[in-house]
Amino acid sequence: MTGCGKVDVRTRRSGGFTLIELLVVLIILGLLAAIAGPQVLKYLGGARTDAAKISIQGLASAVDLYRLEVGHYPTEQEGLAVLLDRPSGVDRWNGPYLRRREMALDPWGRMYRYRFPGQHGEFDIFTLGADDAPGGTGENKDVTSW
């Protein structure tokens, strides 16, 4: 306090930020989010596609093990469900061949598709990607066992 009864500006202002300072910080954060956001989403989409590739390899191994123990590949009607639950009329089933039911789901929450006989091998396992439609690029790309 000065002798005239006025408040010293330096002591009054030292407790917080001005509105301008806060707006500048918010603008900078917004710009960073706008630049980095699409890159993060692109990375996450690629990670799901990579996870699908790894899962398909594991499913193919489980299908091969099923064939070794049972004597034949699952039919297309039986699908990948026979890796989890004993099909009727199969004596040598020694499953389950997957640890969890979620292992038969693609990263987008849908069952992997199974085709027997396969068009690209003994059998085909695939997912149609995020858009669940044939073809596509990026996260919408088909992920296959062939």
C-alpha positions as MATLAB code, in Angstrom:
seq = 'MTGCGKVDVRTRRSGGFTLIELLVVLIILGLLAAIAGPQVLKYLGGARTDAAKISIQGLASAVDLYRLEVGHYPTEQEGLAVLLDRPSGVDRWNGPYLRRREMALDPWGRMYRYRFPGQHGEFDIFTLGADDAPGGTGENKDVTSW';
ca = [
       0.000    0.000    0.000;
       1.257    3.401   -0.877;
       0.666    6.446    1.185;
      -2.265    7.599   -1.007;
      -4.425    4.520   -0.287;
      -3.792    2.858   -3.657;
      -3.105   -0.887   -3.940;
       0.240   -1.885   -5.399;
      -0.439   -3.508   -8.802;
       2.413   -6.029   -8.467;
       0.999   -7.702   -5.353;
      -2.574   -7.825   -6.638;
      -1.672   -9.400   -9.991;
       0.763  -12.120   -8.876;
      -1.986  -14.574   -7.831;
      -3.270  -15.819  -11.226;
      -3.307  -15.763  -15.001;
      -4.982  -13.244  -17.243;
      -7.733  -14.189  -19.639;
      -5.391  -13.552  -22.584;
      -2.783  -15.957  -21.187;
      -5.406  -18.683  -20.729;
      -6.740  -18.166  -24.256;
      -3.230  -18.430  -25.729;
      -2.647  -21.715  -23.883;
      -6.014  -23.090  -25.044;
      -5.268  -22.131  -28.661;
      -1.877  -23.853  -28.497;
      -3.454  -27.013  -27.022;
      -6.133  -26.955  -29.719;
      -3.514  -26.707  -32.460;
      -1.531  -29.588  -30.965;
      -4.668  -31.747  -30.768;
      -5.572  -30.920  -34.380;
      -2.116  -31.920  -35.584;
      -1.536  -34.976  -33.380;
      -5.124  -36.336  -33.269;
      -5.254  -37.798  -36.790;
      -1.827  -39.390  -36.321;
      -2.957  -41.088  -33.111;
      -6.133  -42.389  -34.785;
      -4.092  -43.664  -37.730;
      -1.777  -45.483  -35.327;
      -4.710  -47.080  -33.471;
      -6.239  -48.287  -36.761;
      -2.935  -49.848  -37.753;
      -2.661  -51.522  -34.355;
      -6.071  -53.170  -34.804;
      -5.073  -54.468  -38.216;
      -1.821  -55.853  -36.784;
      -3.744  -57.472  -33.913;
      -6.092  -59.111  -36.435;
      -3.122  -60.575  -38.354;
      -1.704  -62.094  -35.181;
      -5.108  -63.435  -34.104;
      -5.680  -65.053  -37.486;
      -2.330  -66.852  -37.211;
      -3.341  -68.178  -33.792;
      -6.754  -69.270  -35.089;
      -5.119  -71.053  -38.034;
      -2.880  -72.955  -35.611;
      -5.913  -73.914  -33.516;
      -7.753  -75.132  -36.635;
      -4.711  -77.227  -37.610;
      -4.572  -78.728  -34.111;
      -8.295  -79.519  -34.326;
      -7.643  -81.341  -37.607;
      -4.771  -83.357  -36.099;
      -6.891  -84.514  -33.169;
     -10.294  -84.931  -34.812;
      -9.136  -86.082  -38.257;
     -10.735  -83.363  -40.408;
     -11.056  -79.597  -40.597;
     -14.226  -78.003  -39.232;
     -16.942  -77.624  -41.824;
     -17.982  -74.151  -42.859;
     -21.302  -74.686  -41.050;
     -19.484  -75.625  -37.810;
     -17.155  -72.680  -38.216;
     -14.731  -71.598  -35.540;
     -17.252  -72.421  -32.800;
     -15.915  -76.008  -32.740;
     -12.668  -74.613  -31.333;
     -14.611  -73.626  -28.212;
     -17.459  -76.142  -27.833;
     -17.470  -79.875  -28.553;
     -19.472  -80.579  -31.702;
     -21.939  -83.457  -31.529;
     -20.706  -86.779  -32.878;
     -16.986  -85.990  -32.534;
     -15.201  -88.421  -30.193;
     -11.585  -87.253  -30.393;
     -12.272  -83.574  -29.641;
      -9.733  -82.494  -27.017;
     -10.614  -78.823  -26.722;
     -11.307  -76.118  -26.143;
      -8.620  -75.014  -28.574;
      -8.957  -71.337  -27.634;
      -8.476  -69.993  -24.110;
     -11.282  -67.426  -24.311;
     -14.325  -66.879  -26.517;
     -13.073  -63.363  -27.306;
     -10.184  -64.920  -29.234;
     -12.657  -65.790  -32.013;
     -13.654  -62.114  -32.321;
     -11.847  -59.647  -34.562;
     -10.677  -56.300  -33.109;
     -13.989  -54.742  -34.206;
     -16.052  -57.231  -32.163;
     -17.240  -59.548  -34.957;
     -16.536  -63.261  -35.377;
     -13.686  -64.028  -37.736;
     -14.965  -65.553  -40.951;
     -14.056  -69.135  -41.765;
     -14.306  -70.800  -45.170;
     -13.781  -74.520  -45.830;
     -12.688  -75.585  -48.299;
     -10.643  -72.451  -48.689;
     -10.117  -70.535  -51.901;
      -6.497  -69.767  -50.983;
      -5.494  -72.850  -48.977;
      -7.012  -75.767  -47.067;
      -9.171  -73.223  -45.228;
      -9.484  -69.430  -45.115;
      -9.826  -67.266  -42.015;
     -10.414  -63.559  -42.502;
     -12.044  -60.354  -41.355;
     -13.328  -57.567  -43.578;
     -11.914  -54.810  -41.385;
     -13.648  -51.958  -39.621;
     -16.214  -51.349  -42.366;
     -17.195  -55.072  -42.634;
     -17.136  -54.764  -46.441;
     -14.795  -56.406  -48.962;
     -11.723  -54.423  -49.965;
     -10.797  -51.132  -48.412;
      -7.683  -49.420  -47.186;
      -6.296  -48.522  -43.799;
      -8.470  -49.786  -40.975;
     -11.109  -50.928  -43.517;
      -8.616  -53.278  -45.213;
      -9.397  -56.997  -45.241;
      -7.070  -59.086  -43.057;
      -6.636  -62.665  -44.236;
      -4.839  -65.934  -43.516;
      -3.402  -66.115  -47.017;
];
